PDB file of C-alpha atoms and ligand atoms in Angstrom:
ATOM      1  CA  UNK A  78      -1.522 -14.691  -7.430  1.00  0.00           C
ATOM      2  CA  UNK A  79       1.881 -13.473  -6.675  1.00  0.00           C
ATOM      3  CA  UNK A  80       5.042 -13.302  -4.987  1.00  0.00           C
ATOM      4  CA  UNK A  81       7.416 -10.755  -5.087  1.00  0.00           C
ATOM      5  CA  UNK A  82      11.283 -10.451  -5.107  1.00  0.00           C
ATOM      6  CA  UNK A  83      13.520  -8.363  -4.060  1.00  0.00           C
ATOM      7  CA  UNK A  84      16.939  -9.603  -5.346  1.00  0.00           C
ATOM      8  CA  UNK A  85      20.012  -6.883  -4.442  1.00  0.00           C
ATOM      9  CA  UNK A  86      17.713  -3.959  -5.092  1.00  0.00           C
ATOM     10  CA  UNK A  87      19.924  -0.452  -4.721  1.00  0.00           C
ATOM     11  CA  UNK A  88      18.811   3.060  -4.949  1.00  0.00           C
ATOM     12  CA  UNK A  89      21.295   5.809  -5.211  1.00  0.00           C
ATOM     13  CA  UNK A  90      19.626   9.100  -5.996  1.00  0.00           C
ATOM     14  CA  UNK A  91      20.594  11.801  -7.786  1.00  0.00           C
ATOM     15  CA  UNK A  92      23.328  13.543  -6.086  1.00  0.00           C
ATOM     16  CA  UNK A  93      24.644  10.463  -4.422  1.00  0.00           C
ATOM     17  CA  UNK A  94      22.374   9.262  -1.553  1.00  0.00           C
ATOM     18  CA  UNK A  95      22.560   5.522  -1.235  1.00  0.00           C
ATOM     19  CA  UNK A  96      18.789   4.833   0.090  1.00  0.00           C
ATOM     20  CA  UNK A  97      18.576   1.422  -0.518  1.00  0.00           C
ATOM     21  CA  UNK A  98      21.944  -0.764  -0.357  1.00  0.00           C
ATOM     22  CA  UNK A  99      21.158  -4.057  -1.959  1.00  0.00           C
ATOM     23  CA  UNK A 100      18.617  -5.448   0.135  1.00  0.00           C
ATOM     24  CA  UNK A 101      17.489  -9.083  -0.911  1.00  0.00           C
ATOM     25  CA  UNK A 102      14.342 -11.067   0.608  1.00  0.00           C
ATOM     26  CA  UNK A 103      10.959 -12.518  -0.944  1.00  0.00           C
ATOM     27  CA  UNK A 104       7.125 -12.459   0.355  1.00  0.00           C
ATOM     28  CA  UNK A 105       5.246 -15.527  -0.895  1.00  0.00           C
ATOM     29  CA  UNK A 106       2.095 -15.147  -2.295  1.00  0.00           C
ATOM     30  CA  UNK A 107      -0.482 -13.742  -0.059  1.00  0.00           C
ATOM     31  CA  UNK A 108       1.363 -12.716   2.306  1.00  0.00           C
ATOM     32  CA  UNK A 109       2.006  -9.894   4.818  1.00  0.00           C
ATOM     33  CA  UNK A 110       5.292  -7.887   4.997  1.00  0.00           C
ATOM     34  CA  UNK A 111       5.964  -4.800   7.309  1.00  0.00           C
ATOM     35  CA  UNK A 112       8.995  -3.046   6.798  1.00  0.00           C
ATOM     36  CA  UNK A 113      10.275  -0.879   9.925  1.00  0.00           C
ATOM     37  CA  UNK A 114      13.141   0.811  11.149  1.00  0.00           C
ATOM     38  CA  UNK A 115      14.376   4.483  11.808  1.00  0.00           C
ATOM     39  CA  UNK A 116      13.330   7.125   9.772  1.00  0.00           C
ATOM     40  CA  UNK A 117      15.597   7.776   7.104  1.00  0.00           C
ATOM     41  CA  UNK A 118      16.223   3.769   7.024  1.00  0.00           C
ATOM     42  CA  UNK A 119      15.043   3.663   3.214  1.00  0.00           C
ATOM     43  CA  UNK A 120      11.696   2.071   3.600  1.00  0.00           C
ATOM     44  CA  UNK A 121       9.917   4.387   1.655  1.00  0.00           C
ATOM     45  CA  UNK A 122      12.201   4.256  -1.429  1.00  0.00           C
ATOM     46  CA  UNK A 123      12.135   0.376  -0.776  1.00  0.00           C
ATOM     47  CA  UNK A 124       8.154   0.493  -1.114  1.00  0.00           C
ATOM     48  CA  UNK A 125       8.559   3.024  -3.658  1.00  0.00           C
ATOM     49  CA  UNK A 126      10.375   0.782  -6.245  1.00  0.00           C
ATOM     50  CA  UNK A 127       8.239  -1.983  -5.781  1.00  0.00           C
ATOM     51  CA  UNK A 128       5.188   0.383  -6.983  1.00  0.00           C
ATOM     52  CA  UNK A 129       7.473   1.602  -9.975  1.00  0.00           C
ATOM     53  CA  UNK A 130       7.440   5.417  -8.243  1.00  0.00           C
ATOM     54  CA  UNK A 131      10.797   5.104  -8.242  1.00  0.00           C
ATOM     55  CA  UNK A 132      13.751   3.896 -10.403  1.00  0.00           C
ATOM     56  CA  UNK A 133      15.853   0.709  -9.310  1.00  0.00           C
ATOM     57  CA  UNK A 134      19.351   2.031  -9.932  1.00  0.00           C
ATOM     58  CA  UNK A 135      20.299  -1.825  -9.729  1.00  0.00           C
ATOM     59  CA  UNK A 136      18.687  -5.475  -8.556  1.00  0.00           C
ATOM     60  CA  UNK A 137      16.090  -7.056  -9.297  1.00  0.00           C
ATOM     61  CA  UNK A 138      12.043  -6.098  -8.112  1.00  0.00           C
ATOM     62  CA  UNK A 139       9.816  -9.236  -9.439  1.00  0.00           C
ATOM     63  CA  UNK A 140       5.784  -9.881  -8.578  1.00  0.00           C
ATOM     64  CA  UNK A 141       4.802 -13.098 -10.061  1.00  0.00           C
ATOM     65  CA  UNK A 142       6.773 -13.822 -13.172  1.00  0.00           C
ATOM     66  CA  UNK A 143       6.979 -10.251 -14.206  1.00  0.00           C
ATOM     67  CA  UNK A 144      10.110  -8.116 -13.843  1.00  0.00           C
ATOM     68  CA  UNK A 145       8.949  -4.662 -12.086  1.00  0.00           C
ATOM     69  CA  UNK A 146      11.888  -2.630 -13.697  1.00  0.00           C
ATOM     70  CA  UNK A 147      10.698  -3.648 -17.417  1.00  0.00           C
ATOM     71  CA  UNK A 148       6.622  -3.156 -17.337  1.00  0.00           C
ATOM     72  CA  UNK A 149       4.588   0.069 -17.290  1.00  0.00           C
ATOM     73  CA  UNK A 150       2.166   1.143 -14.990  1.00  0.00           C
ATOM     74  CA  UNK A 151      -1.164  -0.393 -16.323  1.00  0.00           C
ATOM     75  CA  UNK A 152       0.816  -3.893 -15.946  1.00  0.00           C
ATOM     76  CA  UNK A 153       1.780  -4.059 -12.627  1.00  0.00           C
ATOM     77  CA  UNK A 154      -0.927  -4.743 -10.552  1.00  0.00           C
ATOM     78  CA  UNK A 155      -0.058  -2.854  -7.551  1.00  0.00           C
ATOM     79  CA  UNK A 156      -2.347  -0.736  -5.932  1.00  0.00           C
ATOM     80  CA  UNK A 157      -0.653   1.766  -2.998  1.00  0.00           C
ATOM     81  CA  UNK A 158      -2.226   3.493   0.183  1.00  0.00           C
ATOM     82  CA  UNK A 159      -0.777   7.021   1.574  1.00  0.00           C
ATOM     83  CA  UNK A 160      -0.780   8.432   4.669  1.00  0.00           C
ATOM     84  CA  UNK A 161      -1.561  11.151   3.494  1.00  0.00           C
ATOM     85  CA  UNK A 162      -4.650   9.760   1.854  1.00  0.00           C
ATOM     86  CA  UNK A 163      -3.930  11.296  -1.870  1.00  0.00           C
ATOM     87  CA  UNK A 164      -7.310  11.865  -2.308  1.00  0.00           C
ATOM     88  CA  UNK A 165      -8.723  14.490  -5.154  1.00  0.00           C
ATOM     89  CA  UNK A 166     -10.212  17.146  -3.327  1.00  0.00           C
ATOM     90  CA  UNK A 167     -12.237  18.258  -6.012  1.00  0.00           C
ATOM     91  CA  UNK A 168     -13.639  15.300  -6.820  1.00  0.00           C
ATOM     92  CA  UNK A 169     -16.045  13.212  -5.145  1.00  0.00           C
ATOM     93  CA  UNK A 170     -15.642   9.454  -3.792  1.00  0.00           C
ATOM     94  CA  UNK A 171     -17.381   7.876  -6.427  1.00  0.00           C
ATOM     95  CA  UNK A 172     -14.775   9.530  -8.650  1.00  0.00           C
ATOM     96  CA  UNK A 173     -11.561   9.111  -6.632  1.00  0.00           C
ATOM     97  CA  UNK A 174     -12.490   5.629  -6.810  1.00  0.00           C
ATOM     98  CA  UNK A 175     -13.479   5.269 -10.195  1.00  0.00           C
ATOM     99  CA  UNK A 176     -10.323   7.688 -11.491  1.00  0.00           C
ATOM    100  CA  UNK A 177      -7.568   5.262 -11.762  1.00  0.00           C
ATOM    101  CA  UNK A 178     -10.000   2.908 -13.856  1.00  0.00           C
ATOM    102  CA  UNK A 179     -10.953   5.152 -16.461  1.00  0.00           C
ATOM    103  CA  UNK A 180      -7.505   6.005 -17.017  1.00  0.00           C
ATOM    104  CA  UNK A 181      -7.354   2.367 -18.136  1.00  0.00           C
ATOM    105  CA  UNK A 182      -9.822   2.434 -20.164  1.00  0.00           C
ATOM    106  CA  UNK A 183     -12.249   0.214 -18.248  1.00  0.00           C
ATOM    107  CA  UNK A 184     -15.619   0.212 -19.505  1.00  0.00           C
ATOM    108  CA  UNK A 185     -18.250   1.746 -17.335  1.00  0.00           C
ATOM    109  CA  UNK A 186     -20.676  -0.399 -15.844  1.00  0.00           C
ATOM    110  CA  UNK A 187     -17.467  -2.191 -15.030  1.00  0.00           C
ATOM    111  CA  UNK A 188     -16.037   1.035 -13.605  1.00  0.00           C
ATOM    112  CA  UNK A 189     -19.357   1.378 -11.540  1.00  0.00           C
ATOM    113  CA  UNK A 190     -19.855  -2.363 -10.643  1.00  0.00           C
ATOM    114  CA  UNK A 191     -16.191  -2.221  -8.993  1.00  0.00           C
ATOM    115  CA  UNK A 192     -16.973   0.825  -7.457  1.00  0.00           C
ATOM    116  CA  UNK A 193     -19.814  -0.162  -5.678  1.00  0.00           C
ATOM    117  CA  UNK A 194     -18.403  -3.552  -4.744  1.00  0.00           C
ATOM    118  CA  UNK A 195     -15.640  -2.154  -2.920  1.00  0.00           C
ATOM    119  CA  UNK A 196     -17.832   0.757  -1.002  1.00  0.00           C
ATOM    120  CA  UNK A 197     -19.887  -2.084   0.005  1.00  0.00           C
ATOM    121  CA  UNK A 198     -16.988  -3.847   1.402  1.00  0.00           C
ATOM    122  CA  UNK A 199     -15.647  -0.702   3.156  1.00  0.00           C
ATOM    123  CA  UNK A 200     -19.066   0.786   4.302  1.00  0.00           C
ATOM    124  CA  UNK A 201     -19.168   3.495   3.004  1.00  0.00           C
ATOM    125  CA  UNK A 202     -22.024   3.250  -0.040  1.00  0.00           C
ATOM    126  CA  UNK A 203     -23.532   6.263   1.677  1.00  0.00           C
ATOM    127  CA  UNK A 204     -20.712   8.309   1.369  1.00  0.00           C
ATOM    128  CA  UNK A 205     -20.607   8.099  -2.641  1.00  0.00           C
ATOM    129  CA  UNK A 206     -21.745  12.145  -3.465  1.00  0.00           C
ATOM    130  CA  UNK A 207     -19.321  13.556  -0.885  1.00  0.00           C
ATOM    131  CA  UNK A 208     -16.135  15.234  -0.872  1.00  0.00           C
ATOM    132  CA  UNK A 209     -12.772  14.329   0.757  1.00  0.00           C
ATOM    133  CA  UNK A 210     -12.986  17.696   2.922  1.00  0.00           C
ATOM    134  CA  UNK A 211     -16.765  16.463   3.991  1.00  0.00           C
ATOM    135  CA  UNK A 212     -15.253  13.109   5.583  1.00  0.00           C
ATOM    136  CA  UNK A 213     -13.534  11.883   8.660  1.00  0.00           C
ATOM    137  CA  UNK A 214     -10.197  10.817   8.811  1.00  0.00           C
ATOM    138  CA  UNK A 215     -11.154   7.379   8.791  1.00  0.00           C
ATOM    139  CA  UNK A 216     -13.443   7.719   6.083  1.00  0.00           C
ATOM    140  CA  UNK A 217     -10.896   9.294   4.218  1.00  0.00           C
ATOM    141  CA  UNK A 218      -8.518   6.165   4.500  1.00  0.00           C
ATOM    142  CA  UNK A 219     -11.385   4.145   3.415  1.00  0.00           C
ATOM    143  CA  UNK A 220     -11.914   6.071   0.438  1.00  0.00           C
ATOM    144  CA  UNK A 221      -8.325   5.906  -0.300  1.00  0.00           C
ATOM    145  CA  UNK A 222      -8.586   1.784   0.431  1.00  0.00           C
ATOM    146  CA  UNK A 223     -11.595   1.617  -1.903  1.00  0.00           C
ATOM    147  CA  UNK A 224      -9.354   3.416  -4.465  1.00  0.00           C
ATOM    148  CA  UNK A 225      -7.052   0.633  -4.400  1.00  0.00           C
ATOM    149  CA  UNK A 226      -9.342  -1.996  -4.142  1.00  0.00           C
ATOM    150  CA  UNK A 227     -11.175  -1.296  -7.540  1.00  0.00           C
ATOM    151  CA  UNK A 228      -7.977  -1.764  -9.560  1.00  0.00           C
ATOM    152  CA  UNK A 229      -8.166  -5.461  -7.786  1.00  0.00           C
ATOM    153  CA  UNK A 230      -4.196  -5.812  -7.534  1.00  0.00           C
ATOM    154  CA  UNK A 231      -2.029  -8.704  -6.765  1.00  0.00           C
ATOM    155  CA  UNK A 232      -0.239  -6.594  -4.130  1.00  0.00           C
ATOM    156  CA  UNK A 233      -1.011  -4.211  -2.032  1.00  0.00           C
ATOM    157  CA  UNK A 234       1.454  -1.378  -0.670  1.00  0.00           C
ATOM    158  CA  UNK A 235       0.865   0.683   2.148  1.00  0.00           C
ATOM    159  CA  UNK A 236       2.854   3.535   3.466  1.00  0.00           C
ATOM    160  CA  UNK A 237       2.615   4.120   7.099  1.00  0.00           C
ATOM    161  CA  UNK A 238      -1.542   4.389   6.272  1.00  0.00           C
ATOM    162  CA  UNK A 239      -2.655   4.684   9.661  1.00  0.00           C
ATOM    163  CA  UNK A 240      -0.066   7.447  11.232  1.00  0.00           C
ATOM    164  CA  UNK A 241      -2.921  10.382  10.824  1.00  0.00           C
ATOM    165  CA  UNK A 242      -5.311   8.737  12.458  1.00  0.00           C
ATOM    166  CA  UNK A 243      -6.009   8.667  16.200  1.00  0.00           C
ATOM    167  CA  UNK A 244      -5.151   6.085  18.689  1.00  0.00           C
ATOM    168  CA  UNK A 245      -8.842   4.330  18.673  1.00  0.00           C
ATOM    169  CA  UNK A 246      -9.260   4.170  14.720  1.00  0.00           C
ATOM    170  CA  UNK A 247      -6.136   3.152  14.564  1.00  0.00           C
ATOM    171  CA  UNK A 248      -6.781  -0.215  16.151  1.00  0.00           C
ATOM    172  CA  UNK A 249     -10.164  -0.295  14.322  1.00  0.00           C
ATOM    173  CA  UNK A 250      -8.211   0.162  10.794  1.00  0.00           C
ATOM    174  CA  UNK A 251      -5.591  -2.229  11.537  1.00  0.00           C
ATOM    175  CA  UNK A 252      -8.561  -5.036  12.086  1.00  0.00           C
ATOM    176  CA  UNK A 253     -10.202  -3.909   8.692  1.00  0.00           C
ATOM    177  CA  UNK A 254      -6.736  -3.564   7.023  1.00  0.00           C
ATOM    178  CA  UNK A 255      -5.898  -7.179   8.078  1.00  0.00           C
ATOM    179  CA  UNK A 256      -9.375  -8.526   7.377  1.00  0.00           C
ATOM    180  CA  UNK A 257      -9.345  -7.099   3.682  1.00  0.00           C
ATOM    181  CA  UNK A 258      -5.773  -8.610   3.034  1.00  0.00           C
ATOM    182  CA  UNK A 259      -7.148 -12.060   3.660  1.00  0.00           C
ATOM    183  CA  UNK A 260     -10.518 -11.855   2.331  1.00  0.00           C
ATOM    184  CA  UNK A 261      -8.789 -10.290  -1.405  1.00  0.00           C
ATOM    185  CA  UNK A 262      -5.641 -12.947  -0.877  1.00  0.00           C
ATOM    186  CA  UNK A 263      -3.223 -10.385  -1.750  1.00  0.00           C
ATOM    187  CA  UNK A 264       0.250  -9.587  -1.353  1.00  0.00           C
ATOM    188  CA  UNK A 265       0.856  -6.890   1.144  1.00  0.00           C
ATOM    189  CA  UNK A 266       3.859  -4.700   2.174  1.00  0.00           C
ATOM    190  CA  UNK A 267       3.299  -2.397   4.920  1.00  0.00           C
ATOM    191  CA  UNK A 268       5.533   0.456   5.928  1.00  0.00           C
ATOM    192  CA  UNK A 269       5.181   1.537   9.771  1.00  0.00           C
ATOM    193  CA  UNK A 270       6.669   3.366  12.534  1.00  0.00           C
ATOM    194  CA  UNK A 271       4.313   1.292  15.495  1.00  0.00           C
ATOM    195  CA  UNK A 272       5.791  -1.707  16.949  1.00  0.00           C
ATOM    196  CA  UNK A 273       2.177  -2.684  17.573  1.00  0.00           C
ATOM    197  CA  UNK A 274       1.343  -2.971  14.001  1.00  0.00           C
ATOM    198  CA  UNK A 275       3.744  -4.577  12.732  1.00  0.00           C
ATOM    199  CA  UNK A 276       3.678  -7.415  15.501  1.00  0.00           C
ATOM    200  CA  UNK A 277       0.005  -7.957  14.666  1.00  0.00           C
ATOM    201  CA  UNK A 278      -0.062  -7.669  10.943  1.00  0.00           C
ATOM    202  CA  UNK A 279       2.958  -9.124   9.794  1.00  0.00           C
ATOM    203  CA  UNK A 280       3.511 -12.561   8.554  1.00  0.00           C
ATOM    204  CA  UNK A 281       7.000 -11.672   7.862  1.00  0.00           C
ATOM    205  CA  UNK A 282       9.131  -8.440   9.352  1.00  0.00           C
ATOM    206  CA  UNK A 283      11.879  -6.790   8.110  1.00  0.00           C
ATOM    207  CA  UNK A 284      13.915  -4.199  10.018  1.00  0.00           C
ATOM    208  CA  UNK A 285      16.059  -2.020   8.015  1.00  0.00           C
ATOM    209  CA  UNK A 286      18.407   0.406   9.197  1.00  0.00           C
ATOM    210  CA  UNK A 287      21.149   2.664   7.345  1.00  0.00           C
ATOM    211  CA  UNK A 288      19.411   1.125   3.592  1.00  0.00           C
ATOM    212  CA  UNK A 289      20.247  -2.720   4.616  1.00  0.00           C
ATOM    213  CA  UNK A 290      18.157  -5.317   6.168  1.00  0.00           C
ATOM    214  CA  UNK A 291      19.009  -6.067   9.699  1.00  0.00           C
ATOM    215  CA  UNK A 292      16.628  -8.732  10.366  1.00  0.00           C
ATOM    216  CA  UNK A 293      14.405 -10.388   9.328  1.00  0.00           C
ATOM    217  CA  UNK A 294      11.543 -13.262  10.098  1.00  0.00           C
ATOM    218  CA  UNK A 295       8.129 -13.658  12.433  1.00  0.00           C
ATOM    219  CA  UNK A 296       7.441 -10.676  14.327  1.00  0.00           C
ATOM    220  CA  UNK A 297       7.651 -12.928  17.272  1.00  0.00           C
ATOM    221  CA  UNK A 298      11.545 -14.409  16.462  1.00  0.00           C
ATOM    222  CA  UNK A 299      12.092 -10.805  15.654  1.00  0.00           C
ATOM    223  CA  UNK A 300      10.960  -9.060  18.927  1.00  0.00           C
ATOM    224  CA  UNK A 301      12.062 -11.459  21.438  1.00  0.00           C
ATOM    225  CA  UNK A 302      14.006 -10.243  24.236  1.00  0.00           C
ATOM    226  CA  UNK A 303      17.701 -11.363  23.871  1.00  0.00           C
TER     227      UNK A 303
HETATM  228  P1  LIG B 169      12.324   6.106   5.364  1.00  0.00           P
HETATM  229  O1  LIG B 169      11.100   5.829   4.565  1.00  0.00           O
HETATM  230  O2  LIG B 169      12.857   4.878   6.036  1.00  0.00           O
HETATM  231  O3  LIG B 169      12.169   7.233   6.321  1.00  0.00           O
HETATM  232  P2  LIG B 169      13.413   7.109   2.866  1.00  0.00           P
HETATM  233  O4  LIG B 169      13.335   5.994   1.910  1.00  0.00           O
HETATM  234  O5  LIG B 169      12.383   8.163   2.795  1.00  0.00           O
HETATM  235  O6  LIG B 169      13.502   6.527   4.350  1.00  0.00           O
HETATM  236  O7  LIG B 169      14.836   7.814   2.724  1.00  0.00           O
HETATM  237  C1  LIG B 169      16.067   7.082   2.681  1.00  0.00           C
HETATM  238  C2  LIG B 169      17.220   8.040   2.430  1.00  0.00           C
HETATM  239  O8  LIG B 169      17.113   8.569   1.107  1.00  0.00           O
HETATM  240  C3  LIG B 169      17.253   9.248   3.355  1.00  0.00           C
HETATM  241  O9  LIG B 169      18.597   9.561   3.589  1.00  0.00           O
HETATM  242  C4  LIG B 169      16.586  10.324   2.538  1.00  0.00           C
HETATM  243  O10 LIG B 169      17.039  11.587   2.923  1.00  0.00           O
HETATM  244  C5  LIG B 169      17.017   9.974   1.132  1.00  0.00           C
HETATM  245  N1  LIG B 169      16.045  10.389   0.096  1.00  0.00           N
HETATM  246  C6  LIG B 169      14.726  10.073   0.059  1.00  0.00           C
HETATM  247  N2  LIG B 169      14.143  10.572  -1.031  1.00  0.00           N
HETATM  248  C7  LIG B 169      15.120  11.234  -1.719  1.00  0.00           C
HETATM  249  C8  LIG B 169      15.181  11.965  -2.942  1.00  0.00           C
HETATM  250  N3  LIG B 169      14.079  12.109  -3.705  1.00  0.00           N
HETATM  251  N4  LIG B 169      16.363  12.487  -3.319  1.00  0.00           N
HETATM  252  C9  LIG B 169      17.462  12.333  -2.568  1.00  0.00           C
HETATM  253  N5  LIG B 169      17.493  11.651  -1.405  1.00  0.00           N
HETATM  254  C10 LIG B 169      16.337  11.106  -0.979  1.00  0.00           C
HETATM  255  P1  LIG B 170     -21.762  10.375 -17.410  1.00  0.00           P
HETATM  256  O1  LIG B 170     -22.473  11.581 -16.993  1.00  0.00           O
HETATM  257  O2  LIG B 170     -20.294  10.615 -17.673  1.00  0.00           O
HETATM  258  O3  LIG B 170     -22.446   9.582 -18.490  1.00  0.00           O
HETATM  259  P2  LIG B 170     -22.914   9.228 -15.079  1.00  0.00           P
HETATM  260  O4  LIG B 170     -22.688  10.250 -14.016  1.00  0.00           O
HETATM  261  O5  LIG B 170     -24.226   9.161 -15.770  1.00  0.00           O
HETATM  262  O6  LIG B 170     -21.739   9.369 -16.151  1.00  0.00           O
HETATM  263  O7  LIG B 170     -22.613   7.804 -14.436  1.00  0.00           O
HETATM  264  C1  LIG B 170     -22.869   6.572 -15.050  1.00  0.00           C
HETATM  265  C2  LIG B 170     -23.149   5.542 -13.965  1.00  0.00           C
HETATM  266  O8  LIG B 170     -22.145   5.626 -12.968  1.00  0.00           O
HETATM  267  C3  LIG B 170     -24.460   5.794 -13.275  1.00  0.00           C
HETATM  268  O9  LIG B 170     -25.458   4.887 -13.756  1.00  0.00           O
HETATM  269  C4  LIG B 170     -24.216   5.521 -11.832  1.00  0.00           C
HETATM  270  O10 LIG B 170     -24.596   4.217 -11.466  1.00  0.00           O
HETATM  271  C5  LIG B 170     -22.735   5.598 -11.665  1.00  0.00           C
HETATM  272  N1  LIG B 170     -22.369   6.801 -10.902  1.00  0.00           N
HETATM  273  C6  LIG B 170     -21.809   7.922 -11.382  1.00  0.00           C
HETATM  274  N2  LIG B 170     -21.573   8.806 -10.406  1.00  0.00           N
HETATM  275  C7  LIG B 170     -21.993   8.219  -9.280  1.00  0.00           C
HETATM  276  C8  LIG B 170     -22.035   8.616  -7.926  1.00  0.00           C
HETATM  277  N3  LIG B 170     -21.564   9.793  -7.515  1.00  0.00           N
HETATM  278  N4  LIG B 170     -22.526   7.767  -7.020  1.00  0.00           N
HETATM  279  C9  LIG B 170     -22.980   6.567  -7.392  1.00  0.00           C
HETATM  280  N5  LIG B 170     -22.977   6.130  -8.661  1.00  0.00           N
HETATM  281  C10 LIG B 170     -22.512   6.948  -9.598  1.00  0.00           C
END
């Protein structure tokens, strides 16, 4: 599957704003990386690059042999999860699912086989007909999980997925969230604000602050009390 590499990958936007000042690690294959630190720290233009969102302004983004900076968007085999869900209103589940696919090109009973593999995975087949606006928050993030899951990517990127949901389907999500990542044996990098997720999802943490890495290892090492 894939690894990916960050080797002294900078982002200075337009205007000047160094958001990322050559920050350097690696995430073996399979495994789980949460980013935290302050707001502002550069997480999200850190998770940002590795989707391809954004452009590296220099360094080095790799996920398995490829080179992120020099491949298009149907190559990279990311698939990314919003807090803010991202779903098409307008559109029903079946079709926010099945969207990014038929942009590629994928033939339908592939389309719909993928579909319905992942709404059976996430539970909710019997949601298929419905709006975003008729669903639950939870449900929502599902839908937007199931999105991601059709493509079948090598990584997985999620940014701060859980931060609109309430304190109890929180916990619940993090469990399914986990469960997926293992199940799929994908890459993941997971941006959060709660201390609590991070310590029980990560495999590896890394604490930015001011667009550099501060530390870095087992949530555990990282967390211990000096
Ligand atoms: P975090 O996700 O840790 O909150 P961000 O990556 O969103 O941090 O932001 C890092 C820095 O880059 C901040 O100073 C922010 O204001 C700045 N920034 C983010 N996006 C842009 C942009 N599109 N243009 C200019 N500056 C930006
Ligand atoms: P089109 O009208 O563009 O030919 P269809 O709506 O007939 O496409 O869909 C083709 C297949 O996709 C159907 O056989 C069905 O299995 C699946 N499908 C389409 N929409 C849904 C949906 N909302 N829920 C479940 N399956 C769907």
């Amino acid at each position: 599957m894939a690894q990916v590499t960050l080797t002294n990958v900078k982002k200075v936007y337009f205007g000047g704003v160094e958001a990322v000042k050559g920050v350097s690690f690696d995430i073996p294959d399979g495994g789980f990386c949460v980013l935290v630190g302050p707001s502002g720290c550069g997480k999200s233009t850190l998770l940002r690059m590795v989707a391809g969102l954004e452009t590296i302004s220099s360094g080095e983004v790799t996920i398995g042999n490829r080179v992120v900076n020099q491949i298009g968007p149907a190559e990279r085999d990311i698939a990314m999860v919003f807090q803010n869900y991202a779903l098409y209103p307008h559109m029903s589940v079946y079709d926010n699912m099945a969207y990014g696919l038929r942009n590629l090109g994928t033939p339908k009973d592939e389309i719909d086989a993928r579909v319905k593999e992942a709404a059976r995975i996430l539970a909710i087949e019997a949601l298929l007909e419905r709006r975003p606006k008729q669903l639950s928050g939870g449900q929502r993030q599902r839908v937007a999980m199931g999105r991601a899951i059709v493509r079948k990517p090598q990584v997985f990127l999620f940014d701060e997925p859980l931060s609109n949901l309430d304190a109890k389907l929180r916990v619940q999500m993090r469990v399914e969230i986990k469960k997926l990542q293992r199940a799929l044996g994908v890459t993941a990098i997971y941006v959060t604000h709660d201390q609590v997720e991070a310590m029980t999802l990560s495999d590896k943490l890394v604490v930015m602050n001011g667009g550099q890495v501060e530390q870095i290892g087992l949530p555990a090492e990282v967390y211990k009390k000096p």
